[in-house]
Each structure stands twice: as C-alpha cells, then as structure tokens.
Coordinates of C-alpha atoms in Angstrom, one line a residue:
X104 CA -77.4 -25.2 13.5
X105 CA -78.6 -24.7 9.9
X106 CA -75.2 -24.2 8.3
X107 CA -74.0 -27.1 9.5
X108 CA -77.0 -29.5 9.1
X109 CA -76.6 -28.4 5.1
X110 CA -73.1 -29.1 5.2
X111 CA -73.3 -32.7 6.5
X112 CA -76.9 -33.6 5.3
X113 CA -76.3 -31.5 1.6
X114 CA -79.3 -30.0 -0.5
X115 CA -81.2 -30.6 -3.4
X116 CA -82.1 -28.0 -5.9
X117 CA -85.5 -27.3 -8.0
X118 CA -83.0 -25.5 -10.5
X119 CA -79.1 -26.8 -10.8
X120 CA -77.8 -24.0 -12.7
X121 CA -78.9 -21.7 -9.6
X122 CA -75.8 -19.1 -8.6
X123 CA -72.0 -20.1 -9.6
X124 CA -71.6 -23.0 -11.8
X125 CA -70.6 -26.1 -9.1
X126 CA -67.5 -28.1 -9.3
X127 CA -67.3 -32.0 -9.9
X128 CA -64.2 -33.7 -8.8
X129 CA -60.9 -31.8 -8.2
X130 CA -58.7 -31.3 -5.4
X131 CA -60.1 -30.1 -2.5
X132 CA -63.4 -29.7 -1.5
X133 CA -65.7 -30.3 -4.6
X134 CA -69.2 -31.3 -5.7
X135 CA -70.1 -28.1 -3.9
X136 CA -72.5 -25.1 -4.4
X137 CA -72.1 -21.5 -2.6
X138 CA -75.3 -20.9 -0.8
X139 CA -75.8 -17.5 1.5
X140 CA -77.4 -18.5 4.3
X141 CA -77.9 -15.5 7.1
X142 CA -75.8 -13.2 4.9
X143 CA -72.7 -16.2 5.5
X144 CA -71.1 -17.8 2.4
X145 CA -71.6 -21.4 3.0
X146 CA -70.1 -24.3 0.6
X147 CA -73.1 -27.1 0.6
X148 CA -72.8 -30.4 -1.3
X149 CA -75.4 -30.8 -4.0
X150 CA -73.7 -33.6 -5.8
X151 CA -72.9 -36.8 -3.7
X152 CA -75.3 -39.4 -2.7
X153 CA -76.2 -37.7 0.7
X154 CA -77.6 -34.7 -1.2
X155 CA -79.9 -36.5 -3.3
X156 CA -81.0 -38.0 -0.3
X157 CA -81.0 -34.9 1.4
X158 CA -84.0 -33.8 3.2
X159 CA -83.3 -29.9 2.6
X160 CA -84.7 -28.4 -1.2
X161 CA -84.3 -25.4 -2.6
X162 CA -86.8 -24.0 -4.6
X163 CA -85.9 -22.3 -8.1
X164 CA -84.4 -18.7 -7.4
X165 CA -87.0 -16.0 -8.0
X166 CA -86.1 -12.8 -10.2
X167 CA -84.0 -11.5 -6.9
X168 CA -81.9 -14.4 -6.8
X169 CA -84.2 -15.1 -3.9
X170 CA -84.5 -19.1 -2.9
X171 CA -87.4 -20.8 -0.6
X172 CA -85.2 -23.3 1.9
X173 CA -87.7 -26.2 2.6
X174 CA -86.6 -29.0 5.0
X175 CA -89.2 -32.4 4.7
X176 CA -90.8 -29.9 2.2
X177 CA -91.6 -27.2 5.2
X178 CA -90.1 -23.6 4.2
X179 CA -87.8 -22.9 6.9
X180 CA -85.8 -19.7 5.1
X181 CA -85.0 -18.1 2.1
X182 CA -81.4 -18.5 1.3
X183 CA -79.1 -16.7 -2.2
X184 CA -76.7 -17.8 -4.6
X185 CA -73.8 -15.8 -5.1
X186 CA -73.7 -14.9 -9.0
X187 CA -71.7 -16.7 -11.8
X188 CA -68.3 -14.2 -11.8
X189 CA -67.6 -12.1 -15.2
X190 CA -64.3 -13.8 -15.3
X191 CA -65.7 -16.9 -15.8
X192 CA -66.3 -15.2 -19.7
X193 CA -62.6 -14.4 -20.3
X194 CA -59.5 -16.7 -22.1
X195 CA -56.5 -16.6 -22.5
X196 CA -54.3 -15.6 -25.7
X197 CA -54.2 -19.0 -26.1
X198 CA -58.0 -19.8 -25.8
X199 CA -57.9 -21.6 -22.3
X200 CA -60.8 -20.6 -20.1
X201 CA -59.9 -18.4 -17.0
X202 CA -62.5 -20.8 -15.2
X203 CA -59.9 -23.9 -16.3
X204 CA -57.4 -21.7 -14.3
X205 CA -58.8 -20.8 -11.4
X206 CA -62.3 -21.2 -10.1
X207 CA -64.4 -19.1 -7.6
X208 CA -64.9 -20.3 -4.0
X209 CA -67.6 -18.9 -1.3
X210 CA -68.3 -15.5 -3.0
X211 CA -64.7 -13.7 -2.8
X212 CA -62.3 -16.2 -2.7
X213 CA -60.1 -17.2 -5.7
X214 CA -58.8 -20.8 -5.9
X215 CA -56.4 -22.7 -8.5
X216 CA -54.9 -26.1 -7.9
X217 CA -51.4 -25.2 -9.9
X218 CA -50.5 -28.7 -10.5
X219 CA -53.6 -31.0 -11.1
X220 CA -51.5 -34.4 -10.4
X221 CA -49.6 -36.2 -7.8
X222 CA -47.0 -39.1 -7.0
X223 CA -49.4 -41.0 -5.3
X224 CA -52.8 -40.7 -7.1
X225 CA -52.2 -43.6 -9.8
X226 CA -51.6 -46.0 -7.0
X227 CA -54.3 -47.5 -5.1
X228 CA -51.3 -48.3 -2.5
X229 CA -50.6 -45.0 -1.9
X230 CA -53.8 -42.3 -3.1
X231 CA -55.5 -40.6 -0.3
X232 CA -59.1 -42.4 -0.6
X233 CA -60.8 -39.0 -0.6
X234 CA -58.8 -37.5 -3.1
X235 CA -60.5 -36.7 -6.6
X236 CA -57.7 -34.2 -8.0
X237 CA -57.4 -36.2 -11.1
X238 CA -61.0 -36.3 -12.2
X239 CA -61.6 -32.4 -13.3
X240 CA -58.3 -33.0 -15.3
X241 CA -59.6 -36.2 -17.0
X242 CA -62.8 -34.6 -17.9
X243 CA -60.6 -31.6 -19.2
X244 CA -62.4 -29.3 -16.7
X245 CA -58.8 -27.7 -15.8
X246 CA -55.1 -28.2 -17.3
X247 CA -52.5 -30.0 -15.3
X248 CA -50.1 -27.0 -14.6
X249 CA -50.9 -23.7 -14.6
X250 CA -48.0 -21.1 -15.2
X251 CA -47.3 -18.0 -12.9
X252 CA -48.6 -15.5 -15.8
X253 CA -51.8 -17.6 -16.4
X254 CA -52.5 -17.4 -12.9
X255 CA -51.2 -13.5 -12.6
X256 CA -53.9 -13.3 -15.5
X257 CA -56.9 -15.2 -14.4
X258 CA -56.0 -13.2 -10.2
X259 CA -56.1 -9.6 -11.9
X260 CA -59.0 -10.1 -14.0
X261 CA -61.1 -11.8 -10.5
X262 CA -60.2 -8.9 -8.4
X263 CA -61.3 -5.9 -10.9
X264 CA -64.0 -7.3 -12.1
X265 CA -65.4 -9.6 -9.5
X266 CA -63.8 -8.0 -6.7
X267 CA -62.3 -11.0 -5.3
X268 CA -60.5 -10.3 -1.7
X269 CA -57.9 -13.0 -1.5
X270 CA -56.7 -16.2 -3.3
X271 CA -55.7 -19.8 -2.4
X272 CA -53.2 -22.0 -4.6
X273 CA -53.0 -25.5 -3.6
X274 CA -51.2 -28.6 -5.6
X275 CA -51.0 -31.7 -5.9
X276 CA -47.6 -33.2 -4.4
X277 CA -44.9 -33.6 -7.1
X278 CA -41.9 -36.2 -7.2
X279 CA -39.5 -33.4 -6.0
X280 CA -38.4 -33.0 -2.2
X281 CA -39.8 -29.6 -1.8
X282 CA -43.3 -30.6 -2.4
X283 CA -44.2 -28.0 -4.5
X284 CA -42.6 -25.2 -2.6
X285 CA -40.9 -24.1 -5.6
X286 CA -44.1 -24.2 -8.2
X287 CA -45.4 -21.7 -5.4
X288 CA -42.9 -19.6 -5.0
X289 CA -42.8 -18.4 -8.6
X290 CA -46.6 -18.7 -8.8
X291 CA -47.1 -16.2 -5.8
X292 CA -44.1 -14.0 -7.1
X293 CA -46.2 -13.2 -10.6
X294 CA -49.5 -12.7 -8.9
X295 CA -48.3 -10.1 -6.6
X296 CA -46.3 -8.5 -9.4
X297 CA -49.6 -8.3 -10.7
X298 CA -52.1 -7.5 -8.3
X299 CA -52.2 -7.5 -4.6
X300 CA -54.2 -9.7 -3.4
X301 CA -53.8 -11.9 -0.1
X302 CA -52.0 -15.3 -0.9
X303 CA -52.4 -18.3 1.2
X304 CA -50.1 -21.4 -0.4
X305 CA -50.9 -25.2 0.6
X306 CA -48.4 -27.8 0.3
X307 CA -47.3 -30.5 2.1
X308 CA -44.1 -30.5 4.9
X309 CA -40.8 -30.0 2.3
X310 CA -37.7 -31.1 2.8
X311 CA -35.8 -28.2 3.9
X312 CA -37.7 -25.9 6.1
X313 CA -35.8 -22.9 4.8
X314 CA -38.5 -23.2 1.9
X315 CA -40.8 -21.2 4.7
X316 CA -38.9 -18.2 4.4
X317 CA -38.3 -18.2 0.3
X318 CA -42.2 -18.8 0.5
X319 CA -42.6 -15.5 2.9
X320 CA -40.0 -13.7 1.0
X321 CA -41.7 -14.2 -2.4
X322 CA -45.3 -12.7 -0.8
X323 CA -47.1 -15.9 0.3
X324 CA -49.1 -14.0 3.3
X325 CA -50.6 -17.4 5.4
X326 CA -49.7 -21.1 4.5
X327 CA -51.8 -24.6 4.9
X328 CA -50.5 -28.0 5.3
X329 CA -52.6 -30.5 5.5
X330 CA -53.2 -33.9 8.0
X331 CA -56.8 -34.3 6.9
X332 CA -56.7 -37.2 9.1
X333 CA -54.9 -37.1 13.0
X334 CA -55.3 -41.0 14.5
X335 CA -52.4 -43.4 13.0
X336 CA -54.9 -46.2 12.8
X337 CA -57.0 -43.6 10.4
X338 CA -53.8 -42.5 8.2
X339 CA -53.0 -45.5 7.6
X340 CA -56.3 -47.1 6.6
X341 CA -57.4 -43.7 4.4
X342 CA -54.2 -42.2 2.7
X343 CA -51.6 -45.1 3.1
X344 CA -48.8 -43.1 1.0
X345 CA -49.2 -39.7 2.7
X346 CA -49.2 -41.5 6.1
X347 CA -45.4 -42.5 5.6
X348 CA -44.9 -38.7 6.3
X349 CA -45.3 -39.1 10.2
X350 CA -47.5 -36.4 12.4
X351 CA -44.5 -35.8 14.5
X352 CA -42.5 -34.2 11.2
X353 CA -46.0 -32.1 10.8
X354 CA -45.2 -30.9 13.9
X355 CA -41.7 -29.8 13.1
X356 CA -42.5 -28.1 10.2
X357 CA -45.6 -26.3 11.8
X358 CA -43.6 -25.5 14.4
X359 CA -40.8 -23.8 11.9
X360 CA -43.4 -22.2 9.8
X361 CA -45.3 -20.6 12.6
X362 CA -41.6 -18.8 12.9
X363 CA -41.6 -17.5 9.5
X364 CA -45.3 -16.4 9.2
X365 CA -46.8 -16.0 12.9
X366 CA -49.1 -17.2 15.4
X367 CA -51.9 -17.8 14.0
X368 CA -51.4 -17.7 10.0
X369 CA -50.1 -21.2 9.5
X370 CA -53.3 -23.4 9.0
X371 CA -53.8 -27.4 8.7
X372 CA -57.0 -28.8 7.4
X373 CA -59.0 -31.7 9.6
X374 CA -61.9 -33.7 7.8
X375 CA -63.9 -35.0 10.1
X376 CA -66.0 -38.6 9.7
X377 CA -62.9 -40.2 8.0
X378 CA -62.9 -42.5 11.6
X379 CA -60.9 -40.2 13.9
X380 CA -63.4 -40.0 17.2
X381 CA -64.1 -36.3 18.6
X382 CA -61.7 -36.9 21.3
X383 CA -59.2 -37.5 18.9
X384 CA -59.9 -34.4 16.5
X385 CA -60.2 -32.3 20.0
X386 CA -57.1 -33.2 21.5
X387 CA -54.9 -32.5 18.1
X388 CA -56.7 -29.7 17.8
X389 CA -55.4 -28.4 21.1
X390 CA -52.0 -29.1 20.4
X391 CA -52.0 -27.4 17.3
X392 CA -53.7 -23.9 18.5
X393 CA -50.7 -24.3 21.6
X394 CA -48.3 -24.4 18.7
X395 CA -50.2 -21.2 16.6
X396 CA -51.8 -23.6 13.8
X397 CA -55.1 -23.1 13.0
X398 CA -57.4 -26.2 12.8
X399 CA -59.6 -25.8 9.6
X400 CA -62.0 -28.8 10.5
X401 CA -64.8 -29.8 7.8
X402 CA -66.8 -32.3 7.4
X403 CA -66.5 -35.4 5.4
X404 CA -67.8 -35.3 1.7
X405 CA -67.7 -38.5 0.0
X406 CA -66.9 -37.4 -4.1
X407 CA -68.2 -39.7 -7.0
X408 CA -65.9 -41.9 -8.1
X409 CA -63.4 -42.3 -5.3
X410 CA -62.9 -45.5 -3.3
X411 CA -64.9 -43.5 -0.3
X412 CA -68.0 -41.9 -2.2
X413 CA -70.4 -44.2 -0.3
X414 CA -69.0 -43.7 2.9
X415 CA -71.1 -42.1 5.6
X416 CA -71.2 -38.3 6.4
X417 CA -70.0 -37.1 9.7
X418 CA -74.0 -36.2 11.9
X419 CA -74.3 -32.6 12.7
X420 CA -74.6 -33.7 16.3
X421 CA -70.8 -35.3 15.7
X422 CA -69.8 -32.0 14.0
X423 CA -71.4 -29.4 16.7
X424 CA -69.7 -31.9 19.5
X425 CA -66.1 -31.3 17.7
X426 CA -66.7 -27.8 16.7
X427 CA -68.1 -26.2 20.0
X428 CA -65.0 -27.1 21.7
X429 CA -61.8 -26.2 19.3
X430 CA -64.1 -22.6 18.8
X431 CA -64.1 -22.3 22.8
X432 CA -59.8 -22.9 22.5
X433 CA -59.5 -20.4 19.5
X434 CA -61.6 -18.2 20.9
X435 CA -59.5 -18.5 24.4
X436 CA -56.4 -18.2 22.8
X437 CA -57.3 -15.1 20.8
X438 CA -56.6 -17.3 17.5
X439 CA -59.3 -16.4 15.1
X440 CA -60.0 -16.9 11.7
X441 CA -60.8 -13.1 11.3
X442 CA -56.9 -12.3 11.7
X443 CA -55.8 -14.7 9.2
X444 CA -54.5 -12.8 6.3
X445 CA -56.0 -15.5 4.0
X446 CA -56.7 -18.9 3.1
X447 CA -59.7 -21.1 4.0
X448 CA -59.9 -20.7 8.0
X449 CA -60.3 -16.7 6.5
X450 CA -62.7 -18.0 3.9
X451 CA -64.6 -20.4 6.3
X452 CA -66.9 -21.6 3.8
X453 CA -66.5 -25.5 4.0
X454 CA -66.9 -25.3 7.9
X455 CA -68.7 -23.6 10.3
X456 CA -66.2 -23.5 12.9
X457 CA -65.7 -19.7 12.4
X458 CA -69.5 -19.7 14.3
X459 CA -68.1 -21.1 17.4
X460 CA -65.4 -18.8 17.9
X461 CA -67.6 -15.9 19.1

C-alpha cells in the first residue's frame, strides 16, 4: 500500500518549502509533511534519516500544486500538498505568532500542545526516548504554555479562515496529580465559548477519575491517553518514568472514561517498531476495542536529536501485518474512526489504519 510504504520508508522532496511549512521536533508526531495521496491526507516524514534515504522523490509542485511521485526515480503518481493556512499570517496583540500557538495538521485539523514541558523530560531516567516536546520550545518555535484565550484566538481565526473541522490539545504531563486535566478544562471551556469546533483532549490517566466528567462537562467531545508502548519489557526499556504508571491503571481509567464519553470516543495511541511484536500490538489492541477504546496505531518515526533517532522504522510488511487485523476487529465491532467526534483516529493522518476498516 502506498500510504503506508511513505509512512514507514518517508520521502524526499525536489522542493522543501512544497505545501504547509513542516514541523521539527515537538510533541507528537513531528518532522512531518502533509501529502494528498488518492484524495487522503497523509502525514509523511521528510526529515529523519529514513527519508533521506528514502527511495520515494517528489518532484517540485507544478503551478497546480501538482507533484510527480517517483519511487527508484520511476513516476508512480502524482500526489498534492495541502496549502500553507492564512492563519499562519496572524499575531497576537502581543506579537506571538498564531503558528507558535497552534499548528495545522493533515489539511483540517488544528493542533496545540498547551504546555510544551514535562516532569520527566530533563531526566534521562525517566524521558520517554521518543519524545522531542522540548526541542520546538528550545528553538522558540512555540511558547511553553499557551492560555485559553490564545488558544480561543488562534481556533476562531483557523476555522473562518481556513476552515478547520476539529482541534486536538495535547500536553506535556505536569507535576500536579491530575495530569493536566485542569490546563484542559479551562482551555476547552474558552474555545468553545468561542467557536464550535470538535475538541479531542490528550492527557495521561489523572488521579481522580471524576476529572472525566469535568472534562465532558466543560465540552471536551472525544479524549486520548496514550500507552505508545503495550509489552512491559518495551515500557520499561523506552519510557522508564511513564512505565511506573502500570497498563492495568490504563485500563481503569479507559474503562471510567468510556463511561463519561462512549463507546468508541476514548482513544489511546500505539507506535509501532518501538520492540512490541505484532502479536503483542494485536492482542492489546483487542482488549481495548472490547473495552470501546480506539487503537490509533502508527508507525515509528525516529526524531533528530532524541536518544532513538537512529533506530529502525517499523517495514510496511510489519505495519500491513498489524494493521489488517485491528481494522478487521474495528470494523467487526462497528468501532470506526468515521464516528469519532474528533481527535486523531478521526484525523487518521499518521496511520493508515482507517484503510483497513472498510
């Protein structure tokens, strides 16, 4: 499958200001570009070690946006960039960028990381060894917290006048016990009061699972926590300080959470090529759809300057062999991305695991 080869393999461009400006470093996925391939939004790398090596090229986009996909330099299709968005132009009263606020994602889908740090990422004891959220913010790409009415702001201005369709706030993990629940909750409070967009919030398990329903109640529509990684021998070895939060009180909370916001619209994302085998990613993947989770599952991207930026890519044959099956269980237990009221299994960008479910 095309999407997915370009996802694992990456792609080099003729012309590297083609489409919306990419992202180096940052939480979540990053050192990606947004490439339209068969009409789909797809998030490629074009900046790690596997892209330059890649054996994908895209030619220069004609005057159409229009660019020539050559694999081993044999066209193969002709792929687009979405455009760079008009609110990518705009400041605040304070002169900050609306980009250093929130960024676009895929072609619709707003994203901000509202705190850039976290307890664990000064410690090599205890950082995840994927994890690049501080490297935007030392390079002053972003600012470490963003306040609700930056990010009520930056939201209104993407939805008029790029027409974005839903929005994704993510954080870093604070010192408190509610682990960030309470940065969202007013965040998602002043960008509904301001615009009404679909809100997924991503944090990781708080303390008291009562934060669910203040989440809920102040307009979060879906909600994402994370295990990245599913084998204990694998947690411990990748992200030794998250790994002290055990899978089993994962499963609490996603079981509490799907509760409060339904079958189907809590989500968890699964990066595959981190050492977990496919059994292993299958079979937690089955117990999460049972439980109503959704299992976003991407594939590896090793970032520049994080412990793991030489570390192999997951092959598409490992990805297809995970992906076939957990899209034959969604689509079996009528859990689909299409009915998730936001967030990235929605999005579906980074993975094509929305493919296999039809």
């Amino acid at each position: 499958m095309l999407s997915t080869d370009l996802q694992t393999f990456g792609l080099r461009l003729e012309d590297p200001t083609a489409g919306v400006q990419s992202r180096r470093g940052g939480a979540g996925p990053s050192d990606h570009k947004a490439v339209l391939v068969d009409g789909q939004t797809v998030m490629v790398p074009v900046h790690t070690h596997t892209a330059w090596d890649s054996p994908y090229m895209a030619s220069k986009p004609d005057a159409n946006g229009k660019s020539e996909l050559r694999k081993n330099g044999i066209p193969i299709a002709v792929i687009d960039f979405p455009k760079q968005p008009k609110f990518y132009g705009l400041k605040t009263a304070e002169g900050i960028p609306y980009e250093q606020i929130a960024t676009l994602h895929s072609s619709d889908v707003l994203a901000t990381t509202v705190l850039q740090t976290c307890i664990r990422y000064e410690s090599r004891n205890k950082t995840c060894k994927f994890c690049s959220i501080g490297q935007s913010l030392a390079a002053g790409r972003t600012i470490e917290r963003k306040t609700p009415q930056q990010l009520a702001e930056v939201a209104k201005a993407a939805a008029e006048l790029d027409g974005v369709k839903q929005m994704v706030m993510t954080t870093g993990t604070p010192a408190t016990p509610d682990r960030g629940a309470a940065i969202m909750v007013e965040s998602v409070v002043a960008v509904k009061a301001a615009v009404n967009l679909p809100i997924q919030v991503q944090i990781e398990p708080p303390d008291r699972f009562e934060w669910f329903e203040e989440l809920k109640r102040s307009g979060a529509d879906t909600l994402g926590m994370h295990l990245e990684v599913v084998s204990e021998r694998v947690r411990q070895e990748i992200m030794p300080g998250k790994a002290k939060v055990p899978v089993s009180y994962y499963m609490e909370a996603f079981d509490a959470a799907v509760k409060v916001f339904g079958r189907g619209q809590v989500s968890t994302y699964i990066i595959a090529g981190l050492g977990d085998t496919q059994d292993e990613i299958v079979n937690m993947s089955r117990q999460l759809i049972q439980r109503g989770v959704y299992p976003f599952i991407v594939p590896f991207v090793p970032i520049s300057g994080t412990p793991l930026e030489s570390h192999p890519v997951p092959s598409s044959q490992f990805m297809l062999e995970v992906l076939k099956p957990v899209g034959q269980m969604l689509r079996e237990e009528g859990m689909l991305s299409n009915d998730m009221k936001a967030g990235c299994g929605k999005c579906g960008a980074c993975s094509t695991l929305k493919s296999f479910e039809s």
